[in-house]
């Protein structure tokens, strides 16, 4: 049909307006309902967020550690001080010789093709 409908309403709105007009009442559009919140399944326990850590007993410490040593060095210095001996850092080990990969295999040239063992075959392959 080439007749264009000038009514932009969907059928439900058209019907509601028509029924309101037939009953002599002014059409009142329904209040817009709030969109429903999406319902998601609860995540499996292994994906649940970790439990909150217990709050600290007080404000965080503002004392910065000026000791640049790692724990092993710190412990060695502390044990040396407790025993009354001056700390001696371990002698630096000689650098290890570099480990190179094994040399690539030497490839031999391809072997020459073997000569035919007789006259060529006269049987034709039908494939």
PDB file of C-alpha atoms in Angstrom:
ATOM      1  CA  UNK A   1       0.000   0.000   0.000  1.00  0.00           C
ATOM      2  CA  UNK A   2       1.191   3.481  -0.813  1.00  0.00           C
ATOM      3  CA  UNK A   3      -0.933   5.027   1.935  1.00  0.00           C
ATOM      4  CA  UNK A   4       1.354   6.290   4.689  1.00  0.00           C
ATOM      5  CA  UNK A   5       0.125   6.082   8.274  1.00  0.00           C
ATOM      6  CA  UNK A   6       0.485   9.462   9.944  1.00  0.00           C
ATOM      7  CA  UNK A   7       0.127   7.852  13.372  1.00  0.00           C
ATOM      8  CA  UNK A   8       3.592   7.367  14.894  1.00  0.00           C
ATOM      9  CA  UNK A   9       2.259   5.376  17.880  1.00  0.00           C
ATOM     10  CA  UNK A  10       2.711   1.661  18.267  1.00  0.00           C
ATOM     11  CA  UNK A  11      -0.425  -0.480  18.376  1.00  0.00           C
ATOM     12  CA  UNK A  12      -0.699  -0.580  22.183  1.00  0.00           C
ATOM     13  CA  UNK A  13      -0.574   3.232  22.413  1.00  0.00           C
ATOM     14  CA  UNK A  14      -3.031   3.594  19.495  1.00  0.00           C
ATOM     15  CA  UNK A  15      -5.465   1.189  21.172  1.00  0.00           C
ATOM     16  CA  UNK A  16      -5.207   2.924  24.551  1.00  0.00           C
ATOM     17  CA  UNK A  17      -5.880   6.317  22.954  1.00  0.00           C
ATOM     18  CA  UNK A  18      -8.829   4.923  20.990  1.00  0.00           C
ATOM     19  CA  UNK A  19     -10.387   3.282  24.064  1.00  0.00           C
ATOM     20  CA  UNK A  20      -9.922   6.487  26.079  1.00  0.00           C
ATOM     21  CA  UNK A  21     -11.597   8.507  23.316  1.00  0.00           C
ATOM     22  CA  UNK A  22     -14.503   6.015  23.108  1.00  0.00           C
ATOM     23  CA  UNK A  23     -15.074   6.251  26.858  1.00  0.00           C
ATOM     24  CA  UNK A  24     -14.818  10.082  26.809  1.00  0.00           C
ATOM     25  CA  UNK A  25     -11.719  10.247  28.978  1.00  0.00           C
ATOM     26  CA  UNK A  26      -8.507  12.086  28.099  1.00  0.00           C
ATOM     27  CA  UNK A  27      -5.650   9.723  27.334  1.00  0.00           C
ATOM     28  CA  UNK A  28      -2.971   9.628  30.025  1.00  0.00           C
ATOM     29  CA  UNK A  29       0.279   7.965  28.961  1.00  0.00           C
ATOM     30  CA  UNK A  30       1.572   5.494  31.526  1.00  0.00           C
ATOM     31  CA  UNK A  31       4.438   6.614  33.746  1.00  0.00           C
ATOM     32  CA  UNK A  32       7.772   5.437  32.402  1.00  0.00           C
ATOM     33  CA  UNK A  33       8.853   2.447  34.416  1.00  0.00           C
ATOM     34  CA  UNK A  34      12.408   2.414  35.669  1.00  0.00           C
ATOM     35  CA  UNK A  35      14.492  -0.087  33.769  1.00  0.00           C
ATOM     36  CA  UNK A  36      14.907  -3.308  35.686  1.00  0.00           C
ATOM     37  CA  UNK A  37      18.335  -3.970  37.114  1.00  0.00           C
ATOM     38  CA  UNK A  38      20.056  -6.813  35.286  1.00  0.00           C
ATOM     39  CA  UNK A  39      20.044 -10.040  37.224  1.00  0.00           C
ATOM     40  CA  UNK A  40      23.433 -11.710  37.251  1.00  0.00           C
ATOM     41  CA  UNK A  41      24.276 -15.033  38.794  1.00  0.00           C
ATOM     42  CA  UNK A  42      26.512 -14.964  41.846  1.00  0.00           C
ATOM     43  CA  UNK A  43      30.168 -15.562  40.903  1.00  0.00           C
ATOM     44  CA  UNK A  44      31.721 -18.890  41.839  1.00  0.00           C
ATOM     45  CA  UNK A  45      33.632 -18.795  45.161  1.00  0.00           C
ATOM     46  CA  UNK A  46      37.046 -18.874  43.489  1.00  0.00           C
ATOM     47  CA  UNK A  47      36.201 -15.578  41.755  1.00  0.00           C
ATOM     48  CA  UNK A  48      34.815 -13.859  44.828  1.00  0.00           C
ATOM     49  CA  UNK A  49      36.800 -10.835  46.008  1.00  0.00           C
ATOM     50  CA  UNK A  50      39.230 -11.573  48.837  1.00  0.00           C
ATOM     51  CA  UNK A  51      38.103 -10.875  52.355  1.00  0.00           C
ATOM     52  CA  UNK A  52      39.121  -7.470  53.638  1.00  0.00           C
ATOM     53  CA  UNK A  53      42.355  -7.485  55.594  1.00  0.00           C
ATOM     54  CA  UNK A  54      42.170  -6.684  59.283  1.00  0.00           C
ATOM     55  CA  UNK A  55      42.739  -2.979  59.894  1.00  0.00           C
ATOM     56  CA  UNK A  56      46.170  -2.026  61.174  1.00  0.00           C
ATOM     57  CA  UNK A  57      46.556  -1.295  64.871  1.00  0.00           C
ATOM     58  CA  UNK A  58      47.455   2.303  64.122  1.00  0.00           C
ATOM     59  CA  UNK A  59      48.440   4.645  61.353  1.00  0.00           C
ATOM     60  CA  UNK A  60      51.042   3.337  58.932  1.00  0.00           C
ATOM     61  CA  UNK A  61      54.643   3.848  59.945  1.00  0.00           C
ATOM     62  CA  UNK A  62      56.403   6.844  58.459  1.00  0.00           C
ATOM     63  CA  UNK A  63      59.857   5.504  59.269  1.00  0.00           C
ATOM     64  CA  UNK A  64      61.712   4.783  56.071  1.00  0.00           C
ATOM     65  CA  UNK A  65      64.206   1.922  56.051  1.00  0.00           C
ATOM     66  CA  UNK A  66      67.599   3.359  55.136  1.00  0.00           C
ATOM     67  CA  UNK A  67      69.142  -0.127  54.884  1.00  0.00           C
ATOM     68  CA  UNK A  68      69.741  -0.908  51.203  1.00  0.00           C
ATOM     69  CA  UNK A  69      70.847  -4.502  51.893  1.00  0.00           C
ATOM     70  CA  UNK A  70      68.771  -7.497  50.996  1.00  0.00           C
ATOM     71  CA  UNK A  71      67.677  -9.757  53.842  1.00  0.00           C
ATOM     72  CA  UNK A  72      70.547 -12.231  53.480  1.00  0.00           C
ATOM     73  CA  UNK A  73      73.147  -9.451  53.752  1.00  0.00           C
ATOM     74  CA  UNK A  74      71.300  -7.846  56.656  1.00  0.00           C
ATOM     75  CA  UNK A  75      71.160 -11.157  58.491  1.00  0.00           C
ATOM     76  CA  UNK A  76      74.873 -11.866  57.897  1.00  0.00           C
ATOM     77  CA  UNK A  77      75.820  -8.401  59.215  1.00  0.00           C
ATOM     78  CA  UNK A  78      73.587  -8.818  62.256  1.00  0.00           C
ATOM     79  CA  UNK A  79      74.992 -12.256  63.081  1.00  0.00           C
ATOM     80  CA  UNK A  80      78.549 -10.955  62.680  1.00  0.00           C
ATOM     81  CA  UNK A  81      77.774  -8.039  65.023  1.00  0.00           C
ATOM     82  CA  UNK A  82      76.218 -10.383  67.601  1.00  0.00           C
ATOM     83  CA  UNK A  83      79.297 -12.593  67.566  1.00  0.00           C
ATOM     84  CA  UNK A  84      81.609  -9.559  67.816  1.00  0.00           C
ATOM     85  CA  UNK A  85      83.262 -10.120  64.439  1.00  0.00           C
ATOM     86  CA  UNK A  86      83.562  -7.538  61.680  1.00  0.00           C
ATOM     87  CA  UNK A  87      81.363  -8.355  58.716  1.00  0.00           C
ATOM     88  CA  UNK A  88      83.289  -9.529  55.674  1.00  0.00           C
ATOM     89  CA  UNK A  89      81.310  -9.592  52.453  1.00  0.00           C
ATOM     90  CA  UNK A  90      81.749 -12.849  50.570  1.00  0.00           C
ATOM     91  CA  UNK A  91      84.378 -12.771  47.849  1.00  0.00           C
ATOM     92  CA  UNK A  92      82.889 -12.141  44.469  1.00  0.00           C
ATOM     93  CA  UNK A  93      82.842 -15.349  42.538  1.00  0.00           C
ATOM     94  CA  UNK A  94      84.610 -15.361  39.213  1.00  0.00           C
ATOM     95  CA  UNK A  95      82.168 -14.870  36.417  1.00  0.00           C
ATOM     96  CA  UNK A  96      81.105 -18.142  34.917  1.00  0.00           C
ATOM     97  CA  UNK A  97      82.285 -18.937  31.450  1.00  0.00           C
ATOM     98  CA  UNK A  98      79.547 -18.175  28.953  1.00  0.00           C
ATOM     99  CA  UNK A  99      77.565 -21.168  27.899  1.00  0.00           C
ATOM    100  CA  UNK A 100      77.125 -21.273  24.186  1.00  0.00           C
ATOM    101  CA  UNK A 101      74.774 -23.489  22.313  1.00  0.00           C
ATOM    102  CA  UNK A 102      76.208 -26.588  20.669  1.00  0.00           C
ATOM    103  CA  UNK A 103      77.421 -25.914  17.144  1.00  0.00           C
ATOM    104  CA  UNK A 104      74.867 -26.649  14.487  1.00  0.00           C
ATOM    105  CA  UNK A 105      75.199 -30.041  12.824  1.00  0.00           C
ATOM    106  CA  UNK A 106      77.157 -30.131   9.616  1.00  0.00           C
ATOM    107  CA  UNK A 107      74.854 -31.162   6.852  1.00  0.00           C
ATOM    108  CA  UNK A 108      76.222 -33.487   4.213  1.00  0.00           C
ATOM    109  CA  UNK A 109      75.356 -32.859   0.575  1.00  0.00           C
ATOM    110  CA  UNK A 110      72.543 -35.078  -0.668  1.00  0.00           C
ATOM    111  CA  UNK A 111      73.605 -38.460  -1.954  1.00  0.00           C
ATOM    112  CA  UNK A 112      73.551 -38.948  -5.679  1.00  0.00           C
ATOM    113  CA  UNK A 113      70.488 -40.716  -6.994  1.00  0.00           C
ATOM    114  CA  UNK A 114      70.978 -44.468  -7.434  1.00  0.00           C
ATOM    115  CA  UNK A 115      71.140 -45.635 -11.051  1.00  0.00           C
ATOM    116  CA  UNK A 116      68.168 -47.541 -12.388  1.00  0.00           C
ATOM    117  CA  UNK A 117      68.428 -51.302 -11.957  1.00  0.00           C
ATOM    118  CA  UNK A 118      67.571 -52.155 -15.513  1.00  0.00           C
ATOM    119  CA  UNK A 119      65.573 -50.966 -18.472  1.00  0.00           C
ATOM    120  CA  UNK A 120      62.570 -48.764 -17.721  1.00  0.00           C
ATOM    121  CA  UNK A 121      59.305 -50.510 -17.011  1.00  0.00           C
ATOM    122  CA  UNK A 122      56.798 -50.769 -19.816  1.00  0.00           C
ATOM    123  CA  UNK A 123      53.827 -51.026 -17.437  1.00  0.00           C
ATOM    124  CA  UNK A 124      51.741 -47.882 -17.492  1.00  0.00           C
ATOM    125  CA  UNK A 125      50.028 -46.733 -14.319  1.00  0.00           C
ATOM    126  CA  UNK A 126      46.305 -46.426 -15.007  1.00  0.00           C
ATOM    127  CA  UNK A 127      45.757 -44.020 -12.114  1.00  0.00           C
TER     128      UNK A 127
END
